[in-house]
Tab-separated table of C-alpha atoms in Angstrom:
chain	number	residue	atom	x	y	z
A	133	UNK	CA	7.396	177.284	130.657
A	134	UNK	CA	5.065	174.545	129.479
A	135	UNK	CA	5.709	173.281	126.086
A	136	UNK	CA	3.041	172.042	123.675
A	137	UNK	CA	0.197	170.292	125.493
A	138	UNK	CA	-2.030	167.740	123.924
A	139	UNK	CA	-5.161	165.870	125.266
A	140	UNK	CA	-6.214	163.324	125.688
A	141	UNK	CA	-2.963	161.143	125.649
A	142	UNK	CA	-4.958	158.083	124.574
A	143	UNK	CA	-8.361	157.221	123.327
A	144	UNK	CA	-10.267	154.367	121.750
A	145	UNK	CA	-13.026	155.085	119.381
A	146	UNK	CA	-15.432	152.896	117.253
A	147	UNK	CA	-15.601	152.954	113.569
A	148	UNK	CA	-18.043	155.665	112.331
A	149	UNK	CA	-17.622	157.842	115.347
A	150	UNK	CA	-16.231	161.156	115.597
A	151	UNK	CA	-13.322	162.427	117.676
A	152	UNK	CA	-11.851	165.714	118.836
A	153	UNK	CA	-8.270	166.248	119.842
A	154	UNK	CA	-6.948	169.168	121.514
A	155	UNK	CA	-3.790	171.295	121.518
A	156	UNK	CA	-2.271	174.267	123.617
A	157	UNK	CA	0.658	175.554	121.941
A	158	UNK	CA	3.917	176.644	123.575
A	159	UNK	CA	3.856	180.149	125.186
A	160	UNK	CA	4.493	182.830	122.572
A	161	UNK	CA	3.643	180.653	119.699
A	162	UNK	CA	0.834	181.669	117.451
A	163	UNK	CA	0.748	178.927	114.720
A	164	UNK	CA	-0.292	175.275	115.148
A	165	UNK	CA	0.155	172.462	112.850
A	166	UNK	CA	-1.237	168.878	112.934
A	167	UNK	CA	0.440	165.647	111.959
A	168	UNK	CA	-0.551	162.120	111.529
A	169	UNK	CA	1.894	159.379	112.415
A	170	UNK	CA	1.057	155.948	111.511
A	171	UNK	CA	2.986	152.921	113.043
A	172	UNK	CA	6.438	152.771	111.631
A	173	UNK	CA	6.084	155.831	109.563
A	174	UNK	CA	7.291	159.523	109.742
A	175	UNK	CA	4.555	162.161	110.505
A	176	UNK	CA	2.378	163.314	107.670
A	177	UNK	CA	1.103	166.905	107.513
A	178	UNK	CA	-2.515	167.342	107.927
A	179	UNK	CA	-2.978	171.019	108.191
A	180	UNK	CA	-1.737	174.361	109.770
A	181	UNK	CA	-3.700	177.103	111.434
A	182	UNK	CA	-2.661	180.702	111.928
A	183	UNK	CA	-4.930	183.684	112.928
A	184	UNK	CA	-7.744	181.148	113.220
A	185	UNK	CA	-7.523	180.218	109.550
A	186	UNK	CA	-6.485	177.107	107.905
A	187	UNK	CA	-3.328	178.253	106.091
A	188	UNK	CA	-2.214	175.085	104.418
A	189	UNK	CA	-3.533	171.579	104.069
A	190	UNK	CA	-1.891	168.182	103.333
A	191	UNK	CA	-3.506	165.370	101.408
A	192	UNK	CA	-6.088	164.462	103.906
A	193	UNK	CA	-9.862	164.107	103.209
A	194	UNK	CA	-12.477	166.583	104.280
A	195	UNK	CA	-13.246	164.174	107.268
A	196	UNK	CA	-10.354	165.923	108.998
A	197	UNK	CA	-11.088	169.436	110.037
A	198	UNK	CA	-9.739	171.924	112.510
A	199	UNK	CA	-10.124	175.093	114.360
A	200	UNK	CA	-8.025	177.642	116.138
A	201	UNK	CA	-9.253	179.827	118.915
A	202	UNK	CA	-8.175	183.303	119.881
A	203	UNK	CA	-5.926	182.134	122.581
A	204	UNK	CA	-4.123	180.195	119.703
A	205	UNK	CA	-5.112	176.643	120.910
A	206	UNK	CA	-6.378	174.204	118.492
A	207	UNK	CA	-8.644	171.366	117.936
A	208	UNK	CA	-8.480	168.621	115.317
A	209	UNK	CA	-11.780	166.851	114.388
A	210	UNK	CA	-12.118	163.612	112.520
A	211	UNK	CA	-15.514	162.477	111.453
A	212	UNK	CA	-16.761	158.936	110.322
A	213	UNK	CA	-13.600	157.223	111.833
A	214	UNK	CA	-12.031	154.393	109.829
A	215	UNK	CA	-9.735	151.806	111.049
A	216	UNK	CA	-7.035	153.489	109.075
A	217	UNK	CA	-7.179	156.541	111.212
A	218	UNK	CA	-5.518	154.802	114.035
A	219	UNK	CA	-2.338	156.631	114.617
A	220	UNK	CA	-0.407	159.132	116.770
A	221	UNK	CA	-1.589	162.627	116.200
A	222	UNK	CA	0.965	165.185	116.892
A	223	UNK	CA	0.596	168.879	117.404
A	224	UNK	CA	3.279	171.352	116.584
A	225	UNK	CA	3.538	174.977	117.213
A	226	UNK	CA	5.609	177.682	116.083
A	227	UNK	CA	6.006	181.430	115.901
A	228	UNK	CA	4.849	183.241	112.756
A	229	UNK	CA	7.985	183.752	110.462
A	230	UNK	CA	10.162	181.517	112.514
A	231	UNK	CA	11.132	178.173	111.220
A	232	UNK	CA	11.169	176.342	114.546
A	233	UNK	CA	8.604	173.686	115.564
A	234	UNK	CA	7.830	172.480	119.059
A	235	UNK	CA	5.966	169.085	119.182
A	236	UNK	CA	3.718	167.880	121.680
A	237	UNK	CA	3.816	164.216	122.936
A	238	UNK	CA	0.828	163.312	120.846
A	239	UNK	CA	-2.564	161.632	121.246
A	240	UNK	CA	-2.629	157.880	120.449
A	241	UNK	CA	-6.019	157.275	118.732
A	242	UNK	CA	-7.108	153.621	118.185
A	243	UNK	CA	-10.180	152.957	116.083
A	244	UNK	CA	-11.827	149.516	116.688
B	93	UNK	CA	6.876	167.717	95.519
B	94	UNK	CA	9.383	167.911	98.127
B	95	UNK	CA	10.589	164.664	99.615
B	96	UNK	CA	12.971	163.333	102.214
B	97	UNK	CA	14.750	160.098	102.021
B	98	UNK	CA	16.337	158.278	104.808
B	99	UNK	CA	18.038	155.318	103.187
B	100	UNK	CA	18.665	153.385	106.319
B	101	UNK	CA	15.646	151.822	108.139
B	102	UNK	CA	17.361	150.283	110.992
B	103	UNK	CA	20.967	150.745	112.276
B	104	UNK	CA	22.752	149.029	115.062
B	105	UNK	CA	25.824	150.311	116.681
B	106	UNK	CA	27.871	149.395	119.644
B	107	UNK	CA	27.994	151.874	122.786
B	108	UNK	CA	30.930	154.190	122.259
B	109	UNK	CA	31.046	153.686	118.462
B	110	UNK	CA	30.618	156.553	116.121
B	111	UNK	CA	27.201	157.207	114.180
B	112	UNK	CA	26.093	158.681	110.936
B	113	UNK	CA	22.429	158.645	109.817
B	114	UNK	CA	21.810	159.589	106.320
B	115	UNK	CA	19.221	162.081	104.945
B	116	UNK	CA	18.716	163.369	101.412
B	117	UNK	CA	16.265	165.845	100.294
B	118	UNK	CA	14.483	166.805	96.968
B	119	UNK	CA	15.827	169.981	95.534
B	120	UNK	CA	14.659	173.277	97.034
B	121	UNK	CA	16.007	176.834	96.428
B	122	UNK	CA	16.080	177.529	100.235
B	123	UNK	CA	16.105	174.426	102.336
B	124	UNK	CA	15.318	174.456	105.936
B	125	UNK	CA	16.509	171.239	107.402
B	126	UNK	CA	15.686	169.489	110.791
B	127	UNK	CA	16.710	166.298	112.837
B	128	UNK	CA	14.294	165.080	115.391
B	129	UNK	CA	14.477	162.167	117.761
B	130	UNK	CA	11.415	160.194	119.077
B	131	UNK	CA	11.541	157.761	121.775
B	132	UNK	CA	8.857	155.035	121.885
B	133	UNK	CA	5.381	156.332	122.327
B	134	UNK	CA	6.622	160.017	122.632
B	135	UNK	CA	6.476	163.089	120.584
B	136	UNK	CA	9.432	164.543	118.608
B	137	UNK	CA	12.333	166.472	120.208
B	138	UNK	CA	14.446	168.768	117.990
B	139	UNK	CA	18.142	167.866	117.935
B	140	UNK	CA	19.305	170.631	115.440
B	141	UNK	CA	18.289	172.651	112.579
B	142	UNK	CA	19.933	174.393	109.585
B	143	UNK	CA	18.651	177.440	108.016
B	144	UNK	CA	21.596	179.189	106.281
B	145	UNK	CA	25.220	179.958	107.097
B	146	UNK	CA	27.736	177.576	108.485
B	147	UNK	CA	27.015	174.167	106.871
B	148	UNK	CA	28.170	172.237	109.903
B	149	UNK	CA	25.563	172.754	112.908
B	150	UNK	CA	25.809	171.521	116.357
B	151	UNK	CA	22.784	170.349	118.315
B	152	UNK	CA	21.837	168.814	121.711
B	153	UNK	CA	23.077	165.702	123.151
B	154	UNK	CA	26.433	165.831	121.234
B	155	UNK	CA	25.068	165.561	117.724
B	156	UNK	CA	25.962	167.586	114.774
B	157	UNK	CA	24.915	167.613	111.073
B	158	UNK	CA	26.464	168.663	107.878
B	159	UNK	CA	24.497	170.293	105.086
B	160	UNK	CA	25.950	169.525	101.588
B	161	UNK	CA	23.994	171.411	98.887
B	162	UNK	CA	25.750	169.580	96.025
B	163	UNK	CA	24.607	166.148	97.412
B	164	UNK	CA	21.388	167.301	98.718
B	165	UNK	CA	22.261	165.903	102.056
B	166	UNK	CA	21.949	166.597	105.651
B	167	UNK	CA	23.579	163.659	107.594
B	168	UNK	CA	23.534	163.457	111.376
B	169	UNK	CA	26.596	162.417	113.259
B	170	UNK	CA	27.775	161.674	116.674
B	171	UNK	CA	31.228	160.708	117.647
B	172	UNK	CA	30.422	158.361	120.523
B	173	UNK	CA	26.985	156.684	121.050
B	174	UNK	CA	25.426	156.257	124.402
B	175	UNK	CA	22.887	153.565	125.258
B	176	UNK	CA	20.320	156.352	125.906
B	177	UNK	CA	20.611	157.406	122.201
B	178	UNK	CA	18.548	154.381	121.197
B	179	UNK	CA	15.321	155.842	119.495
B	180	UNK	CA	14.090	156.641	116.076
B	181	UNK	CA	15.446	159.668	114.219
B	182	UNK	CA	13.767	161.747	111.601
B	183	UNK	CA	14.965	164.089	108.979
B	184	UNK	CA	12.593	166.776	108.004
B	185	UNK	CA	12.685	169.571	105.330
B	186	UNK	CA	10.603	172.727	104.381
B	187	UNK	CA	11.372	174.966	101.719
B	188	UNK	CA	10.783	178.601	100.762
B	189	UNK	CA	7.247	179.741	101.524
B	190	UNK	CA	5.992	176.099	102.115
B	191	UNK	CA	5.045	175.918	105.686
B	192	UNK	CA	4.692	172.217	106.132
B	193	UNK	CA	7.429	169.872	107.364
B	194	UNK	CA	8.088	166.893	105.138
B	195	UNK	CA	9.549	163.984	107.070
B	196	UNK	CA	11.582	161.011	106.040
B	197	UNK	CA	10.363	157.571	107.146
B	198	UNK	CA	12.791	157.566	109.963
B	199	UNK	CA	15.922	155.587	111.126
B	200	UNK	CA	15.641	153.113	113.997
B	201	UNK	CA	18.762	153.189	116.063
B	202	UNK	CA	19.672	150.293	118.302
B	203	UNK	CA	22.663	150.601	120.663
B	204	UNK	CA	24.354	147.361	121.814
B	205	UNK	CA	26.054	147.349	125.140
C-alpha cells in the first residue's frame, strides 16, 4: 500500500518563476495538507484541502495556492518565487474526521 | 494562538542511555498530540499520538510519551537509545476543530557510540 507520494523530489527555480508541486495521498485518505519546512525549522502549515475546497489556510501570502482533484490528489502552486521560498515542502494526507496524518518525503525547492 | 515549545534544540546521548525529549503546548480544551521523527532530507514519520484516555502512550521503535495536562506537557522517552535513533524529533499539536498541525522547532538528537 503506497503512502503519500510527492513529485518532484528536488527542483531548482529562478526568482520570479512559478512552480507546481504534486501530491498523491495515501489510499483511503481524502484530505490533503501542505507544509513548508525551512532549514532548521519545524514545518509550517500552508493550507488544507477537503472535497476540492480549501478548508483552512495558514499565514502564507496569496502567491501560494492549491488545488485538489476528484481523486483526492493535490497540487501546490507558488507564483513569483522568492529566495525565501526555498524549503522542503511536505504533503500530509488524512482521513476526514480522523486525527492521523501521513507525510510524504517532501519536495526540496531551491530558488536561485 | 496555539503553540508548541521544544526547549532543547540539540541533545547528545550515549548509545544505551535513556532519553527524554521535552514538549510543552499552549492551552487547548482537547489537545491532540503527536511526536514525529525526521531523518536528514526525509519526510516525517509518526512515532506516537495521544487523543484521549491513558496518559502513557506507546509508539513505534520502543518510544513512549506521557501526557500531563497539569503541566501542558507531552514528553517523549526511550529507555535505551540506539545509534539509529539519531534524527530530528518534532512534537506537534492540534486542538478542537482546528485542523492544522502546529509543530515545535524540533530537537536534534545525536547518539554517541
